XYZ file of N, CA and C in Angstrom:
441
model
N 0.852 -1.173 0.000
C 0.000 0.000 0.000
C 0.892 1.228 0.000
N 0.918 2.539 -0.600
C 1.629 3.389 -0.773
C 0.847 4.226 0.442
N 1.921 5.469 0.556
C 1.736 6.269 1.610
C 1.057 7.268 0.830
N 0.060 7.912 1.974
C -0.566 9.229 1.241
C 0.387 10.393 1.342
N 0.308 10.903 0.303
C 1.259 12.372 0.317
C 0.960 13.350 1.410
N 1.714 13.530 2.436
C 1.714 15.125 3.419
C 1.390 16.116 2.859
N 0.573 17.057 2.496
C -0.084 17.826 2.281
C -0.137 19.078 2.750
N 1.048 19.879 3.082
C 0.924 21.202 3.983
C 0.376 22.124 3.970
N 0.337 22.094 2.203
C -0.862 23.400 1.663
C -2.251 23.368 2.218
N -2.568 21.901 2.201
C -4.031 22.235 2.390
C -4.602 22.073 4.335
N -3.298 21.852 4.959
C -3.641 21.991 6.487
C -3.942 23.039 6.593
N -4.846 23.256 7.900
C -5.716 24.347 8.137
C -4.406 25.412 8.706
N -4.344 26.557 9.103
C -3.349 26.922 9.722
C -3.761 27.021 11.256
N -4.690 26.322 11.772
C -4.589 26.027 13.075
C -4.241 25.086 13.865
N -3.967 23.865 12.284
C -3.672 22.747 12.893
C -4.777 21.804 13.285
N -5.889 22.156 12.997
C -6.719 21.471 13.610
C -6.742 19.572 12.832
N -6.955 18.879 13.930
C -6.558 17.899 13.422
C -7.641 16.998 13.263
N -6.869 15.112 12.539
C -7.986 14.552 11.588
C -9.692 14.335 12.144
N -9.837 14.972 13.654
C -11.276 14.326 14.074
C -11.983 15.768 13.523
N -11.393 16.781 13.582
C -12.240 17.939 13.369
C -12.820 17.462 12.157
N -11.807 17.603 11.090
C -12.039 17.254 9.551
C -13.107 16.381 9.323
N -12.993 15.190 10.385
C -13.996 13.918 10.087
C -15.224 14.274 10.603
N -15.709 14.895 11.570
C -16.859 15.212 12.071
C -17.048 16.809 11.499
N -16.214 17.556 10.786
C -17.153 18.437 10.101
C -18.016 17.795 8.604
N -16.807 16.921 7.833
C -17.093 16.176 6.949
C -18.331 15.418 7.355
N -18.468 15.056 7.808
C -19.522 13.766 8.320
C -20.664 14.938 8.566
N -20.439 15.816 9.165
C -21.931 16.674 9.540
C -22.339 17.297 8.163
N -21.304 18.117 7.290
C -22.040 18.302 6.023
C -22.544 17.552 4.953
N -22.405 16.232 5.155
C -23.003 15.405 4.232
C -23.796 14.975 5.182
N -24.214 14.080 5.808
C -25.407 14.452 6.848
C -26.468 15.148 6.359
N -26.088 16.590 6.339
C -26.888 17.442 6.181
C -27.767 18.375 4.998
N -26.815 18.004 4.036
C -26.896 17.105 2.446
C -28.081 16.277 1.951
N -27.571 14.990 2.772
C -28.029 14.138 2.004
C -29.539 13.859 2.813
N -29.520 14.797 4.392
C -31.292 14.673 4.835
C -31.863 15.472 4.220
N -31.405 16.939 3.526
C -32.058 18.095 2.408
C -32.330 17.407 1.315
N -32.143 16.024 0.628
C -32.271 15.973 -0.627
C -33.380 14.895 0.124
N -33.185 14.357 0.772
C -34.220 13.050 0.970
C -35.320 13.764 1.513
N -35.135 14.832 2.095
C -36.339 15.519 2.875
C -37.584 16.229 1.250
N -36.433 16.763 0.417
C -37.011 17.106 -0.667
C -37.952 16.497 -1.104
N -37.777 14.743 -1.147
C -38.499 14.074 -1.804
C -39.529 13.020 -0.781
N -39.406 13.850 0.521
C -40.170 13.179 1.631
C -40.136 12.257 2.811
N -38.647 11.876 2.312
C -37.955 10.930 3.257
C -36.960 11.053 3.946
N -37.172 10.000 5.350
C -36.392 10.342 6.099
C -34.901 9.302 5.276
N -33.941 9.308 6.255
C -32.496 8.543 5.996
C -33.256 7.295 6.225
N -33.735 6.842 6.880
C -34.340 5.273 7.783
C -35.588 5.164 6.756
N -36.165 5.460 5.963
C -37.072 5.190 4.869
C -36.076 5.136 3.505
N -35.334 5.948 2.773
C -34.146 5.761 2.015
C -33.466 4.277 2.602
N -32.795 4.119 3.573
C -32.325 2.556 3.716
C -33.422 1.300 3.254
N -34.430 1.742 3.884
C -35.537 0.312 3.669
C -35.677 0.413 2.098
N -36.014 1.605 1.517
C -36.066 1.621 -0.024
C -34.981 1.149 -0.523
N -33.671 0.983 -0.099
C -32.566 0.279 -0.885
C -32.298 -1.043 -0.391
N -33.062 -1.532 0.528
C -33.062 -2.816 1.129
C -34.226 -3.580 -0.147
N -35.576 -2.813 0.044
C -36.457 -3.903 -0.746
C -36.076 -3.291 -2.326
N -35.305 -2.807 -2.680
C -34.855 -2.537 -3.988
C -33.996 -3.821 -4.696
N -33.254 -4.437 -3.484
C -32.756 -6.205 -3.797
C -33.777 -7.195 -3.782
N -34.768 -7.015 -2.842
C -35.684 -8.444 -2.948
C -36.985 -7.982 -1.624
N -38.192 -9.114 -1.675
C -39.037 -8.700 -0.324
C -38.194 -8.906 0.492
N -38.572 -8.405 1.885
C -37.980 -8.523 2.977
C -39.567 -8.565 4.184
N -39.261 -9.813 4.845
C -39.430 -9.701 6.282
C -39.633 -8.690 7.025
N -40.423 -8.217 8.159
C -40.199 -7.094 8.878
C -39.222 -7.378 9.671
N -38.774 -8.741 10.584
C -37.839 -9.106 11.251
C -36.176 -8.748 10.453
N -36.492 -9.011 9.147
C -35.115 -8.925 8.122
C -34.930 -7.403 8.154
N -35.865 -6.375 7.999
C -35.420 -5.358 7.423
C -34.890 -4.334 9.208
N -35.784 -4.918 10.513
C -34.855 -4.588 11.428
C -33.840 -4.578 12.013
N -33.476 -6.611 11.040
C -31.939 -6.201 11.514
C -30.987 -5.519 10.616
N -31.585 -4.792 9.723
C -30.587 -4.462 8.439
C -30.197 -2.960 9.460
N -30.872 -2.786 10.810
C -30.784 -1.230 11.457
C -29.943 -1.829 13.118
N -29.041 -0.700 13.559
C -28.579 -0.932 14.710
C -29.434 -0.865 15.292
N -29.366 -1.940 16.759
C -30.305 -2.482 17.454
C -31.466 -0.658 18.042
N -30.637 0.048 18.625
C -31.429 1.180 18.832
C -32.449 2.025 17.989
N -32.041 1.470 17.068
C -33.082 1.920 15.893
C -34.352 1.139 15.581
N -34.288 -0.469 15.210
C -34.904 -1.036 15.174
C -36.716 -1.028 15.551
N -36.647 -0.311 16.876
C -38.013 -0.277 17.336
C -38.910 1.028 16.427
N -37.744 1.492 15.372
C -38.057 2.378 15.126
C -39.360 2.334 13.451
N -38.659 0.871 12.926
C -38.424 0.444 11.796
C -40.287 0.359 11.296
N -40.795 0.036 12.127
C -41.916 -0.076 12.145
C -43.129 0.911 11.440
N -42.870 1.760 12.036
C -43.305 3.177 11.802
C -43.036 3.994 10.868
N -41.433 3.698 9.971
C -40.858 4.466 9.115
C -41.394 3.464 7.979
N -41.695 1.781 7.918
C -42.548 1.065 7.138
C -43.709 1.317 6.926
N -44.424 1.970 8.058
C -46.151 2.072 7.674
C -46.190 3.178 7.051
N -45.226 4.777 7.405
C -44.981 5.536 6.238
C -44.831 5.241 5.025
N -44.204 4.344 4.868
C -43.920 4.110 2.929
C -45.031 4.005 2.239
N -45.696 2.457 3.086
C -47.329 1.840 2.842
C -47.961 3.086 2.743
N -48.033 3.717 3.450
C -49.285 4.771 3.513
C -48.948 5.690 2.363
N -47.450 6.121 1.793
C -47.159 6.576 0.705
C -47.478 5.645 -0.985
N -47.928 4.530 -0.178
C -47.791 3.636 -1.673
C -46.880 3.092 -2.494
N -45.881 3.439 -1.564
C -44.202 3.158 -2.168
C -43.922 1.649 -1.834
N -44.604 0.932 -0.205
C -44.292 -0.279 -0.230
C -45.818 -0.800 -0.043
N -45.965 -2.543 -0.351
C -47.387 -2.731 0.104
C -46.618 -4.340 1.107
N -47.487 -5.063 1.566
C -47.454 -5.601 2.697
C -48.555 -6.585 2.445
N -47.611 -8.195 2.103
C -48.820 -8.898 2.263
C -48.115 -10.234 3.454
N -49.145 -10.682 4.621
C -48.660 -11.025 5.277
C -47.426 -10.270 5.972
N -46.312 -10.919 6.197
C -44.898 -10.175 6.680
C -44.111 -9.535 5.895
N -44.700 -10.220 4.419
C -44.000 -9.602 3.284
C -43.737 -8.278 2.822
N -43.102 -7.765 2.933
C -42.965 -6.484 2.426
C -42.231 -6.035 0.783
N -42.751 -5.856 0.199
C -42.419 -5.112 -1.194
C -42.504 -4.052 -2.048
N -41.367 -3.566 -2.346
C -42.051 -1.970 -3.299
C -42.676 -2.328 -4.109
N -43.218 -1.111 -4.091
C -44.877 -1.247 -5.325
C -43.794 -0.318 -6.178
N -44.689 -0.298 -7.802
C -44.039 0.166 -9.194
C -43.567 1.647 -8.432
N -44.733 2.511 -7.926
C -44.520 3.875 -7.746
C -42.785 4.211 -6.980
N -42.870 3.061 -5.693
C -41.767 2.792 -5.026
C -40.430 2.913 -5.567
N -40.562 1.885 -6.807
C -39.431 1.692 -7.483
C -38.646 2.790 -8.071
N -39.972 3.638 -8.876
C -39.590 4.509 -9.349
C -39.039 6.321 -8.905
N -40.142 5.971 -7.701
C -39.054 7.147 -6.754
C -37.794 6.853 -5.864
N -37.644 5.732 -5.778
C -36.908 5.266 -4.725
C -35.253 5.596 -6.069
N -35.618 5.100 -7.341
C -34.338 5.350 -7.899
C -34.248 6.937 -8.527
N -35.678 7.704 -8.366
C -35.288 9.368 -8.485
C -34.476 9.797 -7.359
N -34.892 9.428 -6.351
C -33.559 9.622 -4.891
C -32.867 9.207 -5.269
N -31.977 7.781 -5.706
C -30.983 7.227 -5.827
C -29.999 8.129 -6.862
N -30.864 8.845 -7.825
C -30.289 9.543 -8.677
C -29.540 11.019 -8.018
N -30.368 11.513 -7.152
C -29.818 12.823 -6.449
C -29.232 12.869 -5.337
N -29.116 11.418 -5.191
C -27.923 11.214 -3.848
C -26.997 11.155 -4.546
N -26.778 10.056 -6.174
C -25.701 10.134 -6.490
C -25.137 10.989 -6.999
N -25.790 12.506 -7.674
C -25.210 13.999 -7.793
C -24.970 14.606 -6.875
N -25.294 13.926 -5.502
C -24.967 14.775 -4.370
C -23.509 14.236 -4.560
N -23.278 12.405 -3.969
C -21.725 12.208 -4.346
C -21.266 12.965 -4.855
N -21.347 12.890 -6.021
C -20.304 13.367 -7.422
C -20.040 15.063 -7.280
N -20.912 15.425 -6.762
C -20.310 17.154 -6.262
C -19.237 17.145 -5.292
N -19.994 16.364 -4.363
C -18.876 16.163 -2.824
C -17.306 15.498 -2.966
N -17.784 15.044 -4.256
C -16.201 14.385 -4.886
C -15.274 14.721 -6.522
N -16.414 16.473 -6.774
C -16.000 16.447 -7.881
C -14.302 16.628 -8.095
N -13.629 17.266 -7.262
C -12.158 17.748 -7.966
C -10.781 16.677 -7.012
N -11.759 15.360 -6.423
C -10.854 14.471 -6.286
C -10.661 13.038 -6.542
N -9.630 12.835 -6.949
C -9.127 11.523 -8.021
C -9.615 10.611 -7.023
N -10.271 9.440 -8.081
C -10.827 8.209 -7.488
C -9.721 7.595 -6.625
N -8.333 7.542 -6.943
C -7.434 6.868 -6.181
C -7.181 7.250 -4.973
N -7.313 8.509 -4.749
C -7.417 9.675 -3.174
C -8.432 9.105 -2.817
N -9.961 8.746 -3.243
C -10.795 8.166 -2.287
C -11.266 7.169 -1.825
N -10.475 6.376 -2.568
C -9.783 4.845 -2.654
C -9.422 5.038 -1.556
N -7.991 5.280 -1.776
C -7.131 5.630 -0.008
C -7.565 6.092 1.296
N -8.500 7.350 0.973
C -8.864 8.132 2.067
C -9.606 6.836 3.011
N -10.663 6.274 2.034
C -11.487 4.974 2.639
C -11.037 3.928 3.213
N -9.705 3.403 2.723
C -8.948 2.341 3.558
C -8.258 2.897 4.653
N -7.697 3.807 5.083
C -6.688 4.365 5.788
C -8.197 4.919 6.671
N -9.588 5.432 6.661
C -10.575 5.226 7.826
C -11.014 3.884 8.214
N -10.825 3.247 7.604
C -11.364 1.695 7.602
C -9.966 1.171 8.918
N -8.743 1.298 8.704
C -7.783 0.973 9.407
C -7.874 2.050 10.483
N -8.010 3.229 10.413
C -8.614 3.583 11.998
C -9.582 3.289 12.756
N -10.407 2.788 12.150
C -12.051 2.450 12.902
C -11.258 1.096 13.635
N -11.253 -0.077 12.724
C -9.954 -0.803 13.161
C -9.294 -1.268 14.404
N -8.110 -0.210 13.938
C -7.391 0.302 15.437
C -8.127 0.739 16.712
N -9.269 1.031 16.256
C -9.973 1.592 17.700
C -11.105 0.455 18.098
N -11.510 -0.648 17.562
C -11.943 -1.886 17.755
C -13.069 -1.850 16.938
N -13.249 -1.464 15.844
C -14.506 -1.745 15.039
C -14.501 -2.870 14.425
N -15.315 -4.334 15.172
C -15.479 -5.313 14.104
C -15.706 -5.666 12.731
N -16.154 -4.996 12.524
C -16.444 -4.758 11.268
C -15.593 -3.954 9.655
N -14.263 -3.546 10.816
C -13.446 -2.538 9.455
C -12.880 -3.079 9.095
């Protein structure tokens, strides 16, 4: 794995270091990407379930665990929203997007992914290649099962 280039130009001149960066980063996309979903009516936790039953039906049990456990109780409620939007219908446990579903669910998919592509317009795929492994190896280091 190559080293990322030191970068002096673009340090802040206060020095402020990589958690600032990561939690301002993290709050403006955040805040982003709930303005574009809000646009089109949805919360972040309705956007997930729409890209969950966008692979296949799902279970109500399946699609709670697709959410950290604190959320979960939540899942319920952000499902009977969809239904009541017409986006998912519900037979038995089954849950599935309906046509309308499909088709808004990938008009969001479309303006999240111009949201990306702004948030990443003037840097090389290989910088965010890197940037992503080198957080993946800090999460990591700090005990994230999962990095």
């Amino acid at each position: 794995m190559s080293e990322i280039p030191h970068d002096d130009a673009v340090q802040h001149p206060s020095g402020l270091p990589l958690a600032h960066w990561l939690t301002l980063t993290e709050g403006l996309l955040a805040a982003r990407v709930a303005e574009s979903l809000e646009e089109h009516g949805l919360t972040r936790s309705q956007w997930q379930l729409l890209n969950t039953l966008t692979v296949a039906p799902q279970s109500g049990a399946e699609l709670e665990a697709g959410f950290e456990e604190e959320h979960r109780a939540a899942v319920a409620g952000q499902v009977a929203e969809l239904i009541e939007s017409r986006w998912v219908t519900v037979e038995g446990d089954l849950y599935t997007l309906t046509p309308t579903g499909r088709t808004a669910g990938a008009r969001v998919g479309e303006a999240v992914e111009a949201l990306r592509a702004e948030a990443t317009a003037d840097v090389p795929r290989d910088q965010i290649d890197d940037a992503v492994r080198v957080l993946r190896r800090i999460a990591r280091n700090l005990g994230h099962p999962d990095a």
